[in-house]
CSV table of C-alpha atoms in Angstrom, one decimal:
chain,number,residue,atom,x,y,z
A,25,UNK,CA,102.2,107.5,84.2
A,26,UNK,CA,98.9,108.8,85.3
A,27,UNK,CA,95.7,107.2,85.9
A,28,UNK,CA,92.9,108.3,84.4
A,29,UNK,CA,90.0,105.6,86.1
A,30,UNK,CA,87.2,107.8,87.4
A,31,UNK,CA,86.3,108.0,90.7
A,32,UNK,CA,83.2,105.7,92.1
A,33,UNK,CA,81.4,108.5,92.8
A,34,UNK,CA,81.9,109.4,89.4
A,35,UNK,CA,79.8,106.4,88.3
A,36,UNK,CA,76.7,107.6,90.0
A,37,UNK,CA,74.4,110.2,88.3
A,38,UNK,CA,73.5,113.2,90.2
A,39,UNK,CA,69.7,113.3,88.4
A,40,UNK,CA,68.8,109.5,87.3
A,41,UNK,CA,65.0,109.0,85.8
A,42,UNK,CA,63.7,105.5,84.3
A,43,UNK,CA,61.2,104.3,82.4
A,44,UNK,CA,59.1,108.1,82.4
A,45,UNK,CA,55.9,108.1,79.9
A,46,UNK,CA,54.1,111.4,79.9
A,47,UNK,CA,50.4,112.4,78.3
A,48,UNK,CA,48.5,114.6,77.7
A,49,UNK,CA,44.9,114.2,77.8
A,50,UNK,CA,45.0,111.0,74.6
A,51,UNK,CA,48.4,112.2,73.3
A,52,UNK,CA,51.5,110.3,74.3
A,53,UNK,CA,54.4,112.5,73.9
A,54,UNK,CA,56.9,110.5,75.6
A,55,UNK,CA,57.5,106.6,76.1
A,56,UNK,CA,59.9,105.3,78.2
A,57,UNK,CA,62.5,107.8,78.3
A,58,UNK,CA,65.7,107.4,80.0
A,59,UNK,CA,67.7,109.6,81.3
A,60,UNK,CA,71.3,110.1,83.7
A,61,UNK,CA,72.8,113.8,84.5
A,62,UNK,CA,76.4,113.6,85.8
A,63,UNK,CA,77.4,115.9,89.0
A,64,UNK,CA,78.7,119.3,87.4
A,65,UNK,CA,76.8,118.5,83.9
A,66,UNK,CA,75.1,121.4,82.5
A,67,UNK,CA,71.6,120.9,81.0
């Protein structure tokens, strides 16, 4: 039998950004965006 739980430092993104709204000048082009990048994830 194996085990297959993750390890803790699994759980915790490498790149983590919350709540990011970006304008330009009067246009709004993004609203509360969330995002989470894993150590070794490729983007």
């Amino acid at each position: 039998m194996t085990d297959d739980a993750a390890p803790a430092s699994a759980a915790v993104p490498m790149i983590s950004m919350r709540n990011v709204d970006k304008h330009f000048g009067e246009l709004h082009v993004l609203r509360d965006i969330h995002l989470e990048v894993p150590r070794g994830q490729v983007v």
